[in-house]
Coordinates of N, CA and C and ligand atoms in Angstrom, one line a residue:
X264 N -7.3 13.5 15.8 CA -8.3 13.1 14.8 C -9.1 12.0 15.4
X265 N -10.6 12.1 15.1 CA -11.4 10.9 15.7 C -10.9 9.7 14.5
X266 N -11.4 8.8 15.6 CA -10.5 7.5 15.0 C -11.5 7.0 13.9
X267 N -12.9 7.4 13.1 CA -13.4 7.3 12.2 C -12.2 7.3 10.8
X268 N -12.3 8.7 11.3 CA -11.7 9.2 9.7 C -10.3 9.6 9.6
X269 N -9.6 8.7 10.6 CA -7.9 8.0 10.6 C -7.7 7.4 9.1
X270 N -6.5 7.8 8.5 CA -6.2 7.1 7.5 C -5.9 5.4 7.8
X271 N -6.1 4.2 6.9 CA -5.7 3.2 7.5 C -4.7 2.9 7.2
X272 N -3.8 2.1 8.0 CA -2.7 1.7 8.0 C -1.8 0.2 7.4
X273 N -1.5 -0.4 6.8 CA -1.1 -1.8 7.1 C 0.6 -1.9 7.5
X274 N 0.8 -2.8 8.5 CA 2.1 -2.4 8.9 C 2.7 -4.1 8.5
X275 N 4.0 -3.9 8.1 CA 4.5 -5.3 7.4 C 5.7 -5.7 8.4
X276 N 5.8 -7.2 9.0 CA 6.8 -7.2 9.6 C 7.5 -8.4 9.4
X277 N 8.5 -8.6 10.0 CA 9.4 -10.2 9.9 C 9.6 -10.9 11.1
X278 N 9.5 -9.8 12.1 CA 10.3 -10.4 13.6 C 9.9 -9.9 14.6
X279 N 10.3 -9.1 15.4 CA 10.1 -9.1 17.1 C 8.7 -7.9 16.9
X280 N 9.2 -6.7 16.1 CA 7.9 -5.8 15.5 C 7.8 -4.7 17.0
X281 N 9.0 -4.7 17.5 CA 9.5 -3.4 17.8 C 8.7 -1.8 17.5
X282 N 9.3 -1.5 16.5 CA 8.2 -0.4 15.3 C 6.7 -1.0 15.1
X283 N 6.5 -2.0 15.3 CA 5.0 -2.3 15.2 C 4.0 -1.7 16.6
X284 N 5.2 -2.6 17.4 CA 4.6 -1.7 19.0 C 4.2 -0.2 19.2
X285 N 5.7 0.6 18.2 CA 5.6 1.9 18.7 C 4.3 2.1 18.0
X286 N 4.2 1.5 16.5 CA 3.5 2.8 15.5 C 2.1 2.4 16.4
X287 N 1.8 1.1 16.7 CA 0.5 0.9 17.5 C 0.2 1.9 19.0
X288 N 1.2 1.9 19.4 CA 1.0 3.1 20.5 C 0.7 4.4 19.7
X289 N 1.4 5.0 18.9 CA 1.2 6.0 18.8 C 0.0 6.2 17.5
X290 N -0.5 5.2 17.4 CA -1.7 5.0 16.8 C -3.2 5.4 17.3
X291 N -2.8 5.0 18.8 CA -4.5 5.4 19.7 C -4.1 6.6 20.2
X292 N -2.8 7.8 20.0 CA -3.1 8.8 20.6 C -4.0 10.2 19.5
X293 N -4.6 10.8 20.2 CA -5.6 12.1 19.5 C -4.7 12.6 18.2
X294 N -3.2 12.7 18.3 CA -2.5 13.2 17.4 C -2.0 12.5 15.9
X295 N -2.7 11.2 16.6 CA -2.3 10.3 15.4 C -3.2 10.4 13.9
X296 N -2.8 10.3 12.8 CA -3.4 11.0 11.7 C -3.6 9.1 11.0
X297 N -3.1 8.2 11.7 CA -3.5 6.9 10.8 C -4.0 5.5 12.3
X298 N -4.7 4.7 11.3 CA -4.6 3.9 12.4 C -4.6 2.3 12.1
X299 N -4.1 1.8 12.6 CA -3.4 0.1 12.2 C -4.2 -1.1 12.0
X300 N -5.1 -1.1 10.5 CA -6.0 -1.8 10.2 C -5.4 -3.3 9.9
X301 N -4.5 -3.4 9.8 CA -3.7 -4.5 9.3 C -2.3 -4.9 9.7
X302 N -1.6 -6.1 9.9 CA -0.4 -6.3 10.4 C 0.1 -8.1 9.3
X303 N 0.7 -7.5 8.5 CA 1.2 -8.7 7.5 C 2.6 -8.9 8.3
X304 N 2.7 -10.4 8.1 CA 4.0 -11.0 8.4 C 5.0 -11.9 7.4
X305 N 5.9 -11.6 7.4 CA 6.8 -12.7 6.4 C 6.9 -13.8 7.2
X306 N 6.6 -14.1 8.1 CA 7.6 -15.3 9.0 C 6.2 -15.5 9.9
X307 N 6.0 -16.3 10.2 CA 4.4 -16.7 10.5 C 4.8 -17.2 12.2
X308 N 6.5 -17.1 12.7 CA 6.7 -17.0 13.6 C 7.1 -15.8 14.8
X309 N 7.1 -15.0 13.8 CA 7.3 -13.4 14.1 C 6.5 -13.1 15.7
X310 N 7.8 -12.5 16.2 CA 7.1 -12.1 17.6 C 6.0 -11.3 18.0
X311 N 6.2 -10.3 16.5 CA 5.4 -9.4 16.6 C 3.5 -9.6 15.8
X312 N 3.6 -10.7 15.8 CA 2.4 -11.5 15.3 C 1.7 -11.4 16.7
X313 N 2.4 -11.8 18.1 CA 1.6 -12.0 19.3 C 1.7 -10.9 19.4
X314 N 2.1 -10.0 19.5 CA 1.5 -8.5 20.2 C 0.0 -8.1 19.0
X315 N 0.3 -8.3 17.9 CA -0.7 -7.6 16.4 C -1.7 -9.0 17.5
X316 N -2.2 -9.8 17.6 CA -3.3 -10.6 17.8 C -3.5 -10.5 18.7
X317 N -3.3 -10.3 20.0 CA -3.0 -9.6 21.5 C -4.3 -8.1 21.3
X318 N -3.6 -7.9 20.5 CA -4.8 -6.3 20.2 C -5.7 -6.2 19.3
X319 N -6.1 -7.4 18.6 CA -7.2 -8.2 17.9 C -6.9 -7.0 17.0
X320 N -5.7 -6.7 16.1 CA -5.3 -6.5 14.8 C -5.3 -7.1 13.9
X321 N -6.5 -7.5 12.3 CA -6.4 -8.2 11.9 C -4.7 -8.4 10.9
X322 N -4.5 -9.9 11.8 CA -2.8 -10.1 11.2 C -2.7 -11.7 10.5
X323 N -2.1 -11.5 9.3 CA -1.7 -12.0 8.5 C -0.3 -12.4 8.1
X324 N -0.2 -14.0 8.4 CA 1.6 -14.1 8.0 C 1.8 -15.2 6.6
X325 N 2.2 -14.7 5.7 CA 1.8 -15.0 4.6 C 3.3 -15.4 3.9
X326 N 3.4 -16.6 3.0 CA 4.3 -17.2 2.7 C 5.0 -16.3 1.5
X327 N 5.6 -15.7 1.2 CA 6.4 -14.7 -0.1 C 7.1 -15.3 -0.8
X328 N 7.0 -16.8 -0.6 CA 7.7 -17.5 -1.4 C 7.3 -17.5 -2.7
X329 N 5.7 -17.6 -2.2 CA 4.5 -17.3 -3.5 C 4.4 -15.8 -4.0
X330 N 5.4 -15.1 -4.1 CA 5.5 -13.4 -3.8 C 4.1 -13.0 -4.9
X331 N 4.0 -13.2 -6.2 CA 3.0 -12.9 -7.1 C 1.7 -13.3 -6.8
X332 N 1.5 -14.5 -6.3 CA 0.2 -14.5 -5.7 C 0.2 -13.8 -4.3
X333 N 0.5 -13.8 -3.5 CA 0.5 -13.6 -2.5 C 0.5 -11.8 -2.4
X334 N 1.4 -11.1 -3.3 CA 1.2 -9.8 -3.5 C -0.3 -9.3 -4.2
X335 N -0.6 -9.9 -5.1 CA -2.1 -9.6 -5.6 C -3.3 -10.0 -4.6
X336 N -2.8 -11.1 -3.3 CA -3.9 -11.0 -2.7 C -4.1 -9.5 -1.5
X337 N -2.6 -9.3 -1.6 CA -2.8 -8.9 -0.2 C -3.0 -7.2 -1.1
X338 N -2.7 -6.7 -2.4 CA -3.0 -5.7 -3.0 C -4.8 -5.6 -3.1
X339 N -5.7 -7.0 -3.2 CA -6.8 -7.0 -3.2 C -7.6 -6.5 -2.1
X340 N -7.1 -7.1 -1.0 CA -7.7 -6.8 0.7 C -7.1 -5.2 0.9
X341 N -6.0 -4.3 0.6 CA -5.6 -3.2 0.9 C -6.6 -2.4 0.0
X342 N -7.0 -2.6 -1.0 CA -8.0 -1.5 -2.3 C -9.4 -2.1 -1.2
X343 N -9.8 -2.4 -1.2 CA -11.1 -3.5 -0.9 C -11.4 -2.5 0.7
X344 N -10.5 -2.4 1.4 CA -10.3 -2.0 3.1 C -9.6 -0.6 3.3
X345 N -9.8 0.1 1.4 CA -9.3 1.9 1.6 C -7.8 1.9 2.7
X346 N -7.3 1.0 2.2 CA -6.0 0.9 3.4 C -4.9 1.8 2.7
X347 N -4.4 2.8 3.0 CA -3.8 4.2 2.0 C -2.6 4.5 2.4
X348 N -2.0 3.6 3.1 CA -0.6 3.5 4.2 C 0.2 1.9 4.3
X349 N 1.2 2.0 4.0 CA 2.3 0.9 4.3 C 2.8 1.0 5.0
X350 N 3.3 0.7 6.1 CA 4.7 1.1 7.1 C 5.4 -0.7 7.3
X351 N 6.3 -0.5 6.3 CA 7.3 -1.9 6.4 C 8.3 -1.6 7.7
X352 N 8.1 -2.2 9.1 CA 8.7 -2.3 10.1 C 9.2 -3.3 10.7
X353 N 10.5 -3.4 10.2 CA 11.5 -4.6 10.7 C 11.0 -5.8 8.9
X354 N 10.5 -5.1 8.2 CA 10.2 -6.2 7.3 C 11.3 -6.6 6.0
X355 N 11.7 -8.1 6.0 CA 12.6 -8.3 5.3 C 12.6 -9.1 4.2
X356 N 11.6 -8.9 3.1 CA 11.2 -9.3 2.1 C 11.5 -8.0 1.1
X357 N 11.3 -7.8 -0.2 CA 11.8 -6.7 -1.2 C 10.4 -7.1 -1.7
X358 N 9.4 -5.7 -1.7 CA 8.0 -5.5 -2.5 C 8.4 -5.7 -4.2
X359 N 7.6 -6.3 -5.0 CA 7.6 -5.8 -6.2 C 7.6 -4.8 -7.0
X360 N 8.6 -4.8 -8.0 CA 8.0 -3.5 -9.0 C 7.0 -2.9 -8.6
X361 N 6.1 -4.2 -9.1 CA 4.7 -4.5 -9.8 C 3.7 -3.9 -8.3
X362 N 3.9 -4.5 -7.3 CA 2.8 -4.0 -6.0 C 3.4 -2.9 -5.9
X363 N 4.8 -2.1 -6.0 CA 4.8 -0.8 -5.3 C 4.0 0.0 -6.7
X364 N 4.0 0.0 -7.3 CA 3.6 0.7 -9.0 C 1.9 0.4 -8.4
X365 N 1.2 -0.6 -8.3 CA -0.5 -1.3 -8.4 C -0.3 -0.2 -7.2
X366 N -0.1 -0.3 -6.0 CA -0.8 -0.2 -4.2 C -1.0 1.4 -4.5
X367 N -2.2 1.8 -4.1 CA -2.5 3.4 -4.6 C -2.1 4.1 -3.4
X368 N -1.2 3.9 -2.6 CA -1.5 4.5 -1.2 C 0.0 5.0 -1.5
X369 N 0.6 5.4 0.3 CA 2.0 5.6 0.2 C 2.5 4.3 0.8
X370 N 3.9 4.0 0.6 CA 4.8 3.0 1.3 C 5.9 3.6 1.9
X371 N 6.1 3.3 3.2 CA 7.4 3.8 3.6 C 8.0 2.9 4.5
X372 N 9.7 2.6 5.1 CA 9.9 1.6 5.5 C 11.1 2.5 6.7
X373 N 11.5 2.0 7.3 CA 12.6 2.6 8.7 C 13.8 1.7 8.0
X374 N 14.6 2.1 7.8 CA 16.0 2.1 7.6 C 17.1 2.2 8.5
X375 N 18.2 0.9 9.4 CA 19.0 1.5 10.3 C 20.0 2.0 10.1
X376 N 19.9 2.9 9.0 CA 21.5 4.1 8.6 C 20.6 5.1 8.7
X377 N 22.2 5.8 7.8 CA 21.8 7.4 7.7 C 21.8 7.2 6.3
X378 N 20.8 6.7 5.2 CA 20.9 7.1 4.2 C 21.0 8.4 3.1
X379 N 21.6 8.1 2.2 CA 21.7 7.2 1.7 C 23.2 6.5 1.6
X380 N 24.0 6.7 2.9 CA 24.9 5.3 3.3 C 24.0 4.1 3.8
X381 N 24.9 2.8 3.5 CA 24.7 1.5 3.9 C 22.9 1.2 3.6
X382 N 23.1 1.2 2.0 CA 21.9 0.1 2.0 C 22.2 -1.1 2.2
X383 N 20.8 -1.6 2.5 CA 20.9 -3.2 2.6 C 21.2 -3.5 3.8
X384 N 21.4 -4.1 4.1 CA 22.1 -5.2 5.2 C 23.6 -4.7 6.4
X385 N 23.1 -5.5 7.1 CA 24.4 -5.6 8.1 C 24.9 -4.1 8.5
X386 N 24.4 -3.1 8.5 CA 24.2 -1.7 8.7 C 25.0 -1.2 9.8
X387 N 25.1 -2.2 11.1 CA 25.6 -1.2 12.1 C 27.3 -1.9 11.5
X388 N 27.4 -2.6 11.6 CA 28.6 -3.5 11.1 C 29.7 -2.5 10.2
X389 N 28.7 -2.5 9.5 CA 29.7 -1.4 8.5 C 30.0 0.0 8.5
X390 N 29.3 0.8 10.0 CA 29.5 2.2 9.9 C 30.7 1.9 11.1
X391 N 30.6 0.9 11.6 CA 31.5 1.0 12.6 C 33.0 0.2 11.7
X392 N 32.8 -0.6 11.0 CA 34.0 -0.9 10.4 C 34.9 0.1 9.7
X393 N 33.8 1.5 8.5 CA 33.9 2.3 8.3 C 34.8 3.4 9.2
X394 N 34.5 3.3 10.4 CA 34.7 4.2 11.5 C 34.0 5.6 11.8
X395 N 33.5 5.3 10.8 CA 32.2 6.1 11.1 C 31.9 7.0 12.3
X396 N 31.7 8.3 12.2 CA 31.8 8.8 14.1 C 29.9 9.0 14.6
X397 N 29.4 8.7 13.3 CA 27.9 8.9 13.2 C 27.1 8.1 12.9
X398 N 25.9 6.8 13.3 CA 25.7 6.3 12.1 C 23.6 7.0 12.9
X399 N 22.8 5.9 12.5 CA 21.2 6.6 12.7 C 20.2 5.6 12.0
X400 N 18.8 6.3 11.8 CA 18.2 5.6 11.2 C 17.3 6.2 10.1
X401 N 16.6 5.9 9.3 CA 16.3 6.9 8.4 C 14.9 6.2 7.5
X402 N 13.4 7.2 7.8 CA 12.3 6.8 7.0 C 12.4 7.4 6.0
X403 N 11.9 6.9 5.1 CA 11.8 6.9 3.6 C 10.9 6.5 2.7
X404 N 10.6 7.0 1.8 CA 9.0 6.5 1.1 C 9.7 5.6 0.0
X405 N 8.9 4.2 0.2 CA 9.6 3.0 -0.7 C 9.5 3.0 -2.4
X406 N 10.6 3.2 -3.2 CA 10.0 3.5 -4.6 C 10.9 1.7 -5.0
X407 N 10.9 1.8 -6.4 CA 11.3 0.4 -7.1 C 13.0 0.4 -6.9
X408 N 13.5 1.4 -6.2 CA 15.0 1.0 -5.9 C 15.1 0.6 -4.7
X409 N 16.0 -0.3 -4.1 CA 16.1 -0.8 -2.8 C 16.6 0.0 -1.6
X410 N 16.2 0.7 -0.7 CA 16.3 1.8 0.2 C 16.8 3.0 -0.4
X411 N 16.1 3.3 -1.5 CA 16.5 4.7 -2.3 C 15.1 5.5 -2.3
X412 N 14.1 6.0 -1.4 CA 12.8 6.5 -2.3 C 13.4 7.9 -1.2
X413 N 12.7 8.6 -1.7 CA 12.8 10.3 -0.8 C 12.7 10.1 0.5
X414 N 13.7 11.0 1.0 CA 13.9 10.4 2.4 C 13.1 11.6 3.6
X415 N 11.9 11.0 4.1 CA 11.3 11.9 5.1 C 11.7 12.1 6.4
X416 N 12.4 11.4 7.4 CA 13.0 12.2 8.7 C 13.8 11.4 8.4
X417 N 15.2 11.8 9.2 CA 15.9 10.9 9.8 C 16.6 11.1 11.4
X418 N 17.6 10.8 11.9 CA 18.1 10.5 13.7 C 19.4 10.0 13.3
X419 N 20.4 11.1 13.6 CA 21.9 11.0 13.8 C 22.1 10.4 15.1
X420 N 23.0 8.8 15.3 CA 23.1 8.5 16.8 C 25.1 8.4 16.7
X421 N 25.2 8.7 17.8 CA 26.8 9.4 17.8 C 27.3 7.2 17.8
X422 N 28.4 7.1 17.1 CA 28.6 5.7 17.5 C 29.9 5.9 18.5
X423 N 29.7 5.4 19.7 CA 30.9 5.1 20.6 C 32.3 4.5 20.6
X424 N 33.5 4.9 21.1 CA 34.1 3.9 20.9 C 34.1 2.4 21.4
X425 N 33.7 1.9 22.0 CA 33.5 0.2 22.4 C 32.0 -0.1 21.8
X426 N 31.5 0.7 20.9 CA 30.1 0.0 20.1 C 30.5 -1.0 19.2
X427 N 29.7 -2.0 19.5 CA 29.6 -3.2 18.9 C 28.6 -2.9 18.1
X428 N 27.9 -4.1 16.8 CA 26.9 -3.7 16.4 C 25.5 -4.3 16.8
X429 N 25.9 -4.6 17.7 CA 24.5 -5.3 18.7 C 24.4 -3.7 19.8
X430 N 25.6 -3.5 20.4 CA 25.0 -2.2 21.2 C 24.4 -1.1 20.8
X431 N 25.1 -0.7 19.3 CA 24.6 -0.2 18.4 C 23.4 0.1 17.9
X432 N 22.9 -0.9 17.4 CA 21.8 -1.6 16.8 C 20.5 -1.0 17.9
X433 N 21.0 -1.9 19.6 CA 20.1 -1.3 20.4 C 19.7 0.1 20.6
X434 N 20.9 1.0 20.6 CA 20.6 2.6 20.4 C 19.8 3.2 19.6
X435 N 20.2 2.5 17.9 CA 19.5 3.3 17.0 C 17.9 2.6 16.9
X436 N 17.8 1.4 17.7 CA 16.4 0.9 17.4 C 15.1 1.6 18.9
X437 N 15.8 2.3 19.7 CA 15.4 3.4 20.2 C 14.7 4.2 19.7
X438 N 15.6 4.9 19.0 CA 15.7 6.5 18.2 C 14.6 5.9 16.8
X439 N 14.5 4.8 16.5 CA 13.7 4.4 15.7 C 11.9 4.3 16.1
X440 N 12.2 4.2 17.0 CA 10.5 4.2 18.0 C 9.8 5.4 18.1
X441 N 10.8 6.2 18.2 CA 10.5 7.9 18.0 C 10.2 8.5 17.0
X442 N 11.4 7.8 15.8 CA 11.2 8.5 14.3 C 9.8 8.2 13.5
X443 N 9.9 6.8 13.5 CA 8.3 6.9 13.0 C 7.4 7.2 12.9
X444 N 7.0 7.8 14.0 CA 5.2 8.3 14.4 C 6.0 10.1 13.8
X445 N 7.1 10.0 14.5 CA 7.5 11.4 13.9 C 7.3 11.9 12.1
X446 N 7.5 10.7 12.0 CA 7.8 10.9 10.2 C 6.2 10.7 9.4
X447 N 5.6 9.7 10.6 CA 3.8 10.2 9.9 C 3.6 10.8 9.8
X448 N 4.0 11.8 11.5 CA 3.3 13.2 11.7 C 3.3 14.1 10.6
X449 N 4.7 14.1 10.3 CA 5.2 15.1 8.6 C 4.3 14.9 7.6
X450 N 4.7 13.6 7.2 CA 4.3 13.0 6.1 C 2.3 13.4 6.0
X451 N 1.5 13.8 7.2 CA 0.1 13.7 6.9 C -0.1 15.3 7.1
X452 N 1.3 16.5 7.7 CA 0.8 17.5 8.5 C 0.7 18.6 7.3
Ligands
GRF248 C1 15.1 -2.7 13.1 O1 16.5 -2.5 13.3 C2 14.7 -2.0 11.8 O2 15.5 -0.9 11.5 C3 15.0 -3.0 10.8 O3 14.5 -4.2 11.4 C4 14.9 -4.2 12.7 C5 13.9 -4.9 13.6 O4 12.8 -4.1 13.7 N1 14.3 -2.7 9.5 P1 11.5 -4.6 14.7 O5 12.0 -4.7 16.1 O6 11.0 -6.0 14.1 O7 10.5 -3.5 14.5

């Protein structure tokens, strides 16, 4: 797709922005069906702030403490800038009701399970406590339950015996760099 009439994108993050990196690579290739008009941050120290401003992405790290104002602003700049895509990557804040219901676009967020096991938190921790012989990662389009909205790809990663959830973690956040652009591709084909 010429990069005119690329859907736009805003990508939301908290930290290193990993998935920010990939979805931005796989953003300037011809196959890509969106492209990364925006990069919000919860944490205004977020690593992935220097890469988004590194590639003069206009980026934004915005305090959620104010979540209501702060959601109607950034609902105002997304309507205003035809921005018709969310991709929450590495982001650790919970959207509102109220903005996932208002945002007219789609939202979708990377997940490090195999949903719908281990929402929330601490994810590799518990498939390995579990003993789990499988755990992965899994995109999903964000509705008003917390990692529950319809689930568009996901990536089975075998867990090892001597996996920790840091080595873990590192595997599935791999297979995570892959899945995303993969799960656009779906999601626009
Ligand atoms: C990733 O494991 C992702 O699954 C989770 O946040 C972690 C960090 O992501 N949501 P990133 O490196 O900031 O993209």
């Amino acid at each position: 797709m010429i990069g005119t009439n690329k859907i736009k994108a805003a990508v939301f993050i908290s930290g290193t922005g990993s998935n920010l990196k990939a979805l931005y690579k796989f953003s300037l290739t011809k196959k890509s069906p969106i492209k990364i008009d925006l990069v919000i941050s919860s944490d205004k120290n977020a690593k992935g702030l220097l890469f988004s401003k590194k590639k003069k992405i206009i980026s934004k790290a915005l305090n959620f403490k104010k979540k209501k104002t702060i959601e109607n602003k950034i609902l105002k700049y997304l309507e205003k800038n035809n921005v018709r895509l969310i991709c929450l990557a590495g982001f650790m804040k919970i959207l509102s009701k109220n903005f996932i219901k208002k945002f007219k676009g789609e939202i979708v967020n990377i997940h490090p399970s195999l949903l719908p096991k281990y929402k929330g938190l601490n994810t590799h921790q518990r498939a390995i406590d579990n003993k789990d012989k499988f755990s992965g990662c899994t995109i999903h389009y964000v509705n008003q339950k917390l990692d529950s909205g319809k689930i568009i790809l996901q990536k089975r990663v075998k867990i090892l015996k001597l996996d920790t959830s840091k080595s873990l973690a590192k595997r599935i956040l791999k297979e995570e760099h892959k899945l995303f652009p993969k799960a656009i591709l779906k999601m626009y084909s």
